């Protein structure tokens, strides 16, 4: 039975698991020990929508799919405790490629201290990778908690992945660091945990700083003011604002919080929308994301 | 922003939620109160693999996708506490169709006492619906616990959905009950809970009684003997054995258990494989499922 043989392959590559897993891959459902509040989220990567096959290896794809899903837990200040992976596999994908994809998943899970504990395999015409993640979240950091006197904090660069994605799309050489930023994003689990008890609100930057900041501003009923110079000059400002897929975290926290791994990039105030502050003055940020119905970071 | 507008639609249709949900649709992750052991599973329906568009309404599809996923919790003796829904939507699907799909999801969730608490929307060329489910499972019923002196118990008919699916595929009229069995399967949550503390092993029949019984036999290291006359005569024996997608539960439990909602259909014994017992004698069941790499009930 091909299906059962492939599940055996999944079990072989992903089978190692944590102490809290009571039932792992291969039964009707996985069972994990949890207690209290649990954060959970699901994300998908679809071929030709979120990636092209010549942009990355199968291992990169597996790695990327896990990290983009785990980033939602990071943004809640939650700790991952398990991953469910549902793969839709087209006929061209052979067992060697599947194994590479699984190894990429395993690598990403290991980097974040978690593991794939269950999942599903199905065939289809387009390759897609749906990843559900969950873990304890005793004090979830929602989008709606920012206050007018909070400062804005950002973990990691924004716009670099967009530069890498464009170079991959154009078939350009070079840009190795940017390409790696797109192929192998990192869910900022430790940074998210550092926000717990410190930040009033947080979101991960999957659709671009402008759009995700606007979501936080709207949910919290405040205005967000970004300092242009704090966004860095490593990439064009347009990429920093509209390039998604970096999975940096944006947080609103009091001035005395200074969460570990974050730099201050602006502040909140009474009002609405997202604003850019530079030597030239202050202007409203036009809110658009890289591709609005592409399904990145749509919540939950 | 189309994506955010569609998420608002999701929130409007699916937004009602249970007391244990601390953060629902629309944030980076959902947060739910849980405690102890938690069962989780994921399942997918892909157009042209698991269904054709003219076989069912969008509401049926939403209903079916939720139930097939929840059936894995039923098979563990777990109670659903939340659902994550990841939809890949092709360009032809309009908001009215999406709303019908969501309403079907809501109806199925309500029937099982749970709700969609988060999810993801993405575009793609083929319609797919990935559903992750979880809930408390203090005493999970695994596949591997059957003992040689257990009896075999079955909840509900097997083969009926296969008759319905074939009628839909052939464009035949009539067969309304069978078509409904395929379009609107029921996750046997109450029956699964009735197994807790009674059954030694259980599995849901998604790929056909023969194949799923073989999985239970292999995992438990026993032989399973089915009585032909106990499988009923409502459908041909081949459909009862090889027709999947009924989502009945098969359980191994002691003779004095008699779990509510189940009828006895055979027994376990030392040995291996699946056997059929009739007046004509005893024969080995040829193990094949309806479509081995179609991704039904592949565990976890």
PDB file of C-alpha atoms in Angstrom, chain B residues 29-227:
ATOM      1  CA  UNK B  29      -3.189  32.309  16.552  1.00  0.00           C
ATOM      2  CA  UNK B  30      -6.288  31.134  18.349  1.00  0.00           C
ATOM      3  CA  UNK B  31      -6.044  30.352  22.059  1.00  0.00           C
ATOM      4  CA  UNK B  32      -8.142  27.735  23.783  1.00  0.00           C
ATOM      5  CA  UNK B  33      -8.237  26.431  27.350  1.00  0.00           C
ATOM      6  CA  UNK B  34      -7.252  22.796  27.521  1.00  0.00           C
ATOM      7  CA  UNK B  35      -5.859  20.512  30.131  1.00  0.00           C
ATOM      8  CA  UNK B  36      -4.144  17.162  30.270  1.00  0.00           C
ATOM      9  CA  UNK B  37      -3.776  14.984  27.188  1.00  0.00           C
ATOM     10  CA  UNK B  38      -4.952  16.500  23.927  1.00  0.00           C
ATOM     11  CA  UNK B  39      -5.690  14.570  20.737  1.00  0.00           C
ATOM     12  CA  UNK B  40      -5.097  16.354  17.448  1.00  0.00           C
ATOM     13  CA  UNK B  41      -5.460  15.406  13.829  1.00  0.00           C
ATOM     14  CA  UNK B  42      -5.532  16.921  10.353  1.00  0.00           C
ATOM     15  CA  UNK B  43      -7.351  15.876   7.190  1.00  0.00           C
ATOM     16  CA  UNK B  44      -7.767  17.313   3.703  1.00  0.00           C
ATOM     17  CA  UNK B  45     -10.292  17.200   0.872  1.00  0.00           C
ATOM     18  CA  UNK B  46      -8.865  18.020  -2.571  1.00  0.00           C
ATOM     19  CA  UNK B  47     -11.060  18.645  -5.606  1.00  0.00           C
ATOM     20  CA  UNK B  48     -10.839  15.907  -8.260  1.00  0.00           C
ATOM     21  CA  UNK B  49      -9.160  13.613  -5.709  1.00  0.00           C
ATOM     22  CA  UNK B  50     -11.679  13.377  -2.880  1.00  0.00           C
ATOM     23  CA  UNK B  51     -14.670  14.963  -4.578  1.00  0.00           C
ATOM     24  CA  UNK B  52     -15.989  16.451  -7.790  1.00  0.00           C
ATOM     25  CA  UNK B  53     -17.795  19.754  -7.718  1.00  0.00           C
ATOM     26  CA  UNK B  54     -20.995  18.350  -9.237  1.00  0.00           C
ATOM     27  CA  UNK B  55     -21.240  15.667  -6.542  1.00  0.00           C
ATOM     28  CA  UNK B  56     -22.140  18.034  -3.737  1.00  0.00           C
ATOM     29  CA  UNK B  57     -23.019  21.596  -2.782  1.00  0.00           C
ATOM     30  CA  UNK B  58     -20.457  23.907  -1.213  1.00  0.00           C
ATOM     31  CA  UNK B  59     -22.342  23.508   2.073  1.00  0.00           C
ATOM     32  CA  UNK B  60     -22.015  19.711   1.775  1.00  0.00           C
ATOM     33  CA  UNK B  61     -18.306  20.126   1.117  1.00  0.00           C
ATOM     34  CA  UNK B  62     -17.809  22.276   4.202  1.00  0.00           C
ATOM     35  CA  UNK B  63     -19.840  19.851   6.289  1.00  0.00           C
ATOM     36  CA  UNK B  64     -18.001  16.832   4.935  1.00  0.00           C
ATOM     37  CA  UNK B  65     -14.538  18.332   5.464  1.00  0.00           C
ATOM     38  CA  UNK B  66     -15.229  19.036   9.128  1.00  0.00           C
ATOM     39  CA  UNK B  67     -16.777  15.622   9.785  1.00  0.00           C
ATOM     40  CA  UNK B  68     -13.989  13.619   8.128  1.00  0.00           C
ATOM     41  CA  UNK B  69     -11.457  15.412  10.317  1.00  0.00           C
ATOM     42  CA  UNK B  70     -13.512  15.088  13.512  1.00  0.00           C
ATOM     43  CA  UNK B  71     -13.931  11.364  12.851  1.00  0.00           C
ATOM     44  CA  UNK B  72     -10.259  10.883  13.776  1.00  0.00           C
ATOM     45  CA  UNK B  73     -10.979  12.351  17.211  1.00  0.00           C
ATOM     46  CA  UNK B  74     -14.008  10.057  17.533  1.00  0.00           C
ATOM     47  CA  UNK B  75     -11.738   7.079  16.829  1.00  0.00           C
ATOM     48  CA  UNK B  76      -9.475   8.127  19.719  1.00  0.00           C
ATOM     49  CA  UNK B  77     -12.354   8.560  22.141  1.00  0.00           C
ATOM     50  CA  UNK B  78     -11.604  12.286  22.243  1.00  0.00           C
ATOM     51  CA  UNK B  79     -13.997  15.191  22.536  1.00  0.00           C
ATOM     52  CA  UNK B  80     -13.577  18.033  19.998  1.00  0.00           C
ATOM     53  CA  UNK B  81     -12.666  21.378  21.526  1.00  0.00           C
ATOM     54  CA  UNK B  82     -11.685  23.356  18.449  1.00  0.00           C
ATOM     55  CA  UNK B  83     -11.154  23.341  14.687  1.00  0.00           C
ATOM     56  CA  UNK B  84      -8.620  25.155  12.478  1.00  0.00           C
ATOM     57  CA  UNK B  85      -9.638  25.485   8.835  1.00  0.00           C
ATOM     58  CA  UNK B  86      -7.174  26.163   6.030  1.00  0.00           C
ATOM     59  CA  UNK B  87      -8.848  26.764   2.665  1.00  0.00           C
ATOM     60  CA  UNK B  88      -7.154  26.979  -0.726  1.00  0.00           C
ATOM     61  CA  UNK B  89      -9.601  28.811  -2.968  1.00  0.00           C
ATOM     62  CA  UNK B  90      -9.473  28.855  -6.789  1.00  0.00           C
ATOM     63  CA  UNK B  91     -10.388  31.980  -8.743  1.00  0.00           C
ATOM     64  CA  UNK B  92     -13.815  30.618  -9.808  1.00  0.00           C
ATOM     65  CA  UNK B  93     -15.039  30.425  -6.209  1.00  0.00           C
ATOM     66  CA  UNK B  94     -16.994  33.553  -5.334  1.00  0.00           C
ATOM     67  CA  UNK B  95     -17.888  34.950  -1.925  1.00  0.00           C
ATOM     68  CA  UNK B  96     -21.390  33.441  -2.056  1.00  0.00           C
ATOM     69  CA  UNK B  97     -19.931  29.973  -2.558  1.00  0.00           C
ATOM     70  CA  UNK B  98     -17.375  30.600   0.186  1.00  0.00           C
ATOM     71  CA  UNK B  99     -20.147  31.601   2.540  1.00  0.00           C
ATOM     72  CA  UNK B 100     -22.053  28.376   1.788  1.00  0.00           C
ATOM     73  CA  UNK B 101     -18.928  26.357   2.441  1.00  0.00           C
ATOM     74  CA  UNK B 102     -18.413  28.161   5.752  1.00  0.00           C
ATOM     75  CA  UNK B 103     -22.046  27.573   6.707  1.00  0.00           C
ATOM     76  CA  UNK B 104     -21.613  23.854   6.063  1.00  0.00           C
ATOM     77  CA  UNK B 105     -18.548  23.922   8.303  1.00  0.00           C
ATOM     78  CA  UNK B 106     -20.471  25.739  11.024  1.00  0.00           C
ATOM     79  CA  UNK B 107     -23.338  23.243  10.818  1.00  0.00           C
ATOM     80  CA  UNK B 108     -21.004  20.259  11.174  1.00  0.00           C
ATOM     81  CA  UNK B 109     -19.148  21.874  14.062  1.00  0.00           C
ATOM     82  CA  UNK B 110     -22.378  22.642  15.856  1.00  0.00           C
ATOM     83  CA  UNK B 111     -23.578  19.059  15.435  1.00  0.00           C
ATOM     84  CA  UNK B 112     -20.417  17.930  17.228  1.00  0.00           C
ATOM     85  CA  UNK B 113     -20.414  20.628  19.905  1.00  0.00           C
ATOM     86  CA  UNK B 114     -17.349  22.492  18.641  1.00  0.00           C
ATOM     87  CA  UNK B 115     -16.447  25.468  16.450  1.00  0.00           C
ATOM     88  CA  UNK B 116     -13.884  26.796  13.982  1.00  0.00           C
ATOM     89  CA  UNK B 117     -11.603  28.976  16.089  1.00  0.00           C
ATOM     90  CA  UNK B 118      -9.010  29.902  13.486  1.00  0.00           C
ATOM     91  CA  UNK B 119      -7.677  29.197  10.057  1.00  0.00           C
ATOM     92  CA  UNK B 120      -6.125  30.446   6.891  1.00  0.00           C
ATOM     93  CA  UNK B 121      -7.216  31.491   3.408  1.00  0.00           C
ATOM     94  CA  UNK B 122      -5.025  31.157   0.349  1.00  0.00           C
ATOM     95  CA  UNK B 123      -5.567  31.039  -3.362  1.00  0.00           C
ATOM     96  CA  UNK B 124      -4.631  28.170  -5.627  1.00  0.00           C
ATOM     97  CA  UNK B 125      -5.716  26.448  -8.804  1.00  0.00           C
ATOM     98  CA  UNK B 126      -7.496  23.551  -7.103  1.00  0.00           C
ATOM     99  CA  UNK B 127      -9.985  23.823  -4.264  1.00  0.00           C
ATOM    100  CA  UNK B 128      -8.794  22.154  -1.092  1.00  0.00           C
ATOM    101  CA  UNK B 129      -9.963  22.198   2.484  1.00  0.00           C
ATOM    102  CA  UNK B 130      -7.547  21.210   5.215  1.00  0.00           C
ATOM    103  CA  UNK B 131      -9.016  20.796   8.677  1.00  0.00           C
ATOM    104  CA  UNK B 132      -7.070  20.394  11.909  1.00  0.00           C
ATOM    105  CA  UNK B 133      -9.009  19.335  14.998  1.00  0.00           C
ATOM    106  CA  UNK B 134      -8.136  18.876  18.638  1.00  0.00           C
ATOM    107  CA  UNK B 135      -9.645  18.163  21.991  1.00  0.00           C
ATOM    108  CA  UNK B 136      -9.073  16.516  25.358  1.00  0.00           C
ATOM    109  CA  UNK B 137      -8.375  12.797  25.354  1.00  0.00           C
ATOM    110  CA  UNK B 138      -7.735  11.588  28.876  1.00  0.00           C
ATOM    111  CA  UNK B 139      -7.629   7.918  27.860  1.00  0.00           C
ATOM    112  CA  UNK B 140      -6.781   7.736  24.131  1.00  0.00           C
ATOM    113  CA  UNK B 141      -7.909   4.556  22.364  1.00  0.00           C
ATOM    114  CA  UNK B 142      -5.048   3.620  20.056  1.00  0.00           C
ATOM    115  CA  UNK B 143      -4.996   1.113  17.199  1.00  0.00           C
ATOM    116  CA  UNK B 144      -2.518  -1.181  18.869  1.00  0.00           C
ATOM    117  CA  UNK B 145      -4.389  -2.319  21.987  1.00  0.00           C
ATOM    118  CA  UNK B 146      -6.599  -5.151  20.688  1.00  0.00           C
ATOM    119  CA  UNK B 147      -6.207  -8.492  22.494  1.00  0.00           C
ATOM    120  CA  UNK B 148      -6.786 -11.998  21.098  1.00  0.00           C
ATOM    121  CA  UNK B 149      -9.887 -12.552  23.231  1.00  0.00           C
ATOM    122  CA  UNK B 150     -11.600  -9.247  22.362  1.00  0.00           C
ATOM    123  CA  UNK B 151     -14.804  -9.036  20.364  1.00  0.00           C
ATOM    124  CA  UNK B 152     -15.136  -6.701  17.373  1.00  0.00           C
ATOM    125  CA  UNK B 153     -17.711  -3.926  17.460  1.00  0.00           C
ATOM    126  CA  UNK B 154     -18.904  -1.663  14.652  1.00  0.00           C
ATOM    127  CA  UNK B 155     -20.910   1.566  14.875  1.00  0.00           C
ATOM    128  CA  UNK B 156     -23.075   2.262  11.867  1.00  0.00           C
ATOM    129  CA  UNK B 157     -23.249   0.880   8.321  1.00  0.00           C
ATOM    130  CA  UNK B 158     -20.256   0.362   6.052  1.00  0.00           C
ATOM    131  CA  UNK B 159     -20.379   0.545   2.267  1.00  0.00           C
ATOM    132  CA  UNK B 160     -23.320   2.905   1.989  1.00  0.00           C
ATOM    133  CA  UNK B 161     -21.190   5.966   1.238  1.00  0.00           C
ATOM    134  CA  UNK B 162     -19.391   3.997  -1.497  1.00  0.00           C
ATOM    135  CA  UNK B 163     -22.727   3.200  -3.152  1.00  0.00           C
ATOM    136  CA  UNK B 164     -23.603   6.898  -2.986  1.00  0.00           C
ATOM    137  CA  UNK B 165     -20.252   8.004  -4.336  1.00  0.00           C
ATOM    138  CA  UNK B 166     -20.544   5.579  -7.262  1.00  0.00           C
ATOM    139  CA  UNK B 167     -24.055   6.809  -8.057  1.00  0.00           C
ATOM    140  CA  UNK B 168     -22.782  10.396  -8.016  1.00  0.00           C
ATOM    141  CA  UNK B 169     -19.822   9.482 -10.216  1.00  0.00           C
ATOM    142  CA  UNK B 170     -22.079   7.674 -12.692  1.00  0.00           C
ATOM    143  CA  UNK B 171     -24.670  10.464 -12.642  1.00  0.00           C
ATOM    144  CA  UNK B 172     -27.345   7.968 -11.603  1.00  0.00           C
ATOM    145  CA  UNK B 173     -30.638   9.187 -10.156  1.00  0.00           C
ATOM    146  CA  UNK B 174     -32.064   7.810  -6.927  1.00  0.00           C
ATOM    147  CA  UNK B 175     -29.842   6.348  -4.203  1.00  0.00           C
ATOM    148  CA  UNK B 176     -30.714   9.390  -2.073  1.00  0.00           C
ATOM    149  CA  UNK B 177     -29.884   7.795   1.264  1.00  0.00           C
ATOM    150  CA  UNK B 178     -26.557   6.518  -0.029  1.00  0.00           C
ATOM    151  CA  UNK B 179     -25.703   9.870  -1.618  1.00  0.00           C
ATOM    152  CA  UNK B 180     -26.506  11.616   1.657  1.00  0.00           C
ATOM    153  CA  UNK B 181     -24.278   9.121   3.495  1.00  0.00           C
ATOM    154  CA  UNK B 182     -21.393  10.182   1.253  1.00  0.00           C
ATOM    155  CA  UNK B 183     -22.176  13.917   1.215  1.00  0.00           C
ATOM    156  CA  UNK B 184     -22.911  14.302   4.903  1.00  0.00           C
ATOM    157  CA  UNK B 185     -20.991  11.719   6.911  1.00  0.00           C
ATOM    158  CA  UNK B 186     -21.202  11.942  10.671  1.00  0.00           C
ATOM    159  CA  UNK B 187     -18.226  11.905  13.003  1.00  0.00           C
ATOM    160  CA  UNK B 188     -19.255   9.416  15.692  1.00  0.00           C
ATOM    161  CA  UNK B 189     -18.119  11.500  18.628  1.00  0.00           C
ATOM    162  CA  UNK B 190     -20.630  10.122  21.150  1.00  0.00           C
ATOM    163  CA  UNK B 191     -19.906   6.561  20.073  1.00  0.00           C
ATOM    164  CA  UNK B 192     -16.175   7.186  20.425  1.00  0.00           C
ATOM    165  CA  UNK B 193     -16.641   8.605  23.914  1.00  0.00           C
ATOM    166  CA  UNK B 194     -18.702   5.505  24.803  1.00  0.00           C
ATOM    167  CA  UNK B 195     -15.605   3.420  24.027  1.00  0.00           C
ATOM    168  CA  UNK B 196     -13.456   5.137  26.661  1.00  0.00           C
ATOM    169  CA  UNK B 197     -12.717   2.722  29.486  1.00  0.00           C
ATOM    170  CA  UNK B 198     -14.380  -0.066  27.469  1.00  0.00           C
ATOM    171  CA  UNK B 199     -12.472  -0.668  24.233  1.00  0.00           C
ATOM    172  CA  UNK B 200      -8.856  -1.768  23.907  1.00  0.00           C
ATOM    173  CA  UNK B 201      -8.462  -0.437  20.355  1.00  0.00           C
ATOM    174  CA  UNK B 202     -10.408   1.544  17.764  1.00  0.00           C
ATOM    175  CA  UNK B 203     -10.088   2.956  14.243  1.00  0.00           C
ATOM    176  CA  UNK B 204     -12.418   4.881  11.965  1.00  0.00           C
ATOM    177  CA  UNK B 205     -13.384   3.269   8.668  1.00  0.00           C
ATOM    178  CA  UNK B 206     -12.296   5.860   6.130  1.00  0.00           C
ATOM    179  CA  UNK B 207     -10.502   3.664   3.584  1.00  0.00           C
ATOM    180  CA  UNK B 208     -12.783   0.628   3.794  1.00  0.00           C
ATOM    181  CA  UNK B 209     -13.404  -1.976   6.475  1.00  0.00           C
ATOM    182  CA  UNK B 210     -10.888  -4.442   5.009  1.00  0.00           C
ATOM    183  CA  UNK B 211      -7.951  -2.015   4.908  1.00  0.00           C
ATOM    184  CA  UNK B 212      -8.685  -0.286   8.210  1.00  0.00           C
ATOM    185  CA  UNK B 213      -9.288  -3.619   9.955  1.00  0.00           C
ATOM    186  CA  UNK B 214      -5.944  -4.789   8.565  1.00  0.00           C
ATOM    187  CA  UNK B 215      -4.290  -1.687  10.033  1.00  0.00           C
ATOM    188  CA  UNK B 216      -5.778  -2.400  13.452  1.00  0.00           C
ATOM    189  CA  UNK B 217      -4.805  -6.097  13.204  1.00  0.00           C
ATOM    190  CA  UNK B 218      -1.229  -5.224  12.245  1.00  0.00           C
ATOM    191  CA  UNK B 219      -0.850  -2.553  14.943  1.00  0.00           C
ATOM    192  CA  UNK B 220      -2.253  -4.883  17.630  1.00  0.00           C
ATOM    193  CA  UNK B 221      -0.569  -8.095  16.485  1.00  0.00           C
ATOM    194  CA  UNK B 222      -3.827 -10.051  16.316  1.00  0.00           C
ATOM    195  CA  UNK B 223      -6.072 -11.567  13.662  1.00  0.00           C
ATOM    196  CA  UNK B 224      -9.515 -10.022  13.059  1.00  0.00           C
ATOM    197  CA  UNK B 225     -12.398 -12.305  12.128  1.00  0.00           C
ATOM    198  CA  UNK B 226     -15.491 -10.636  10.634  1.00  0.00           C
ATOM    199  CA  UNK B 227     -18.862 -12.407  10.433  1.00  0.00           C
TER     200      UNK B 227
END
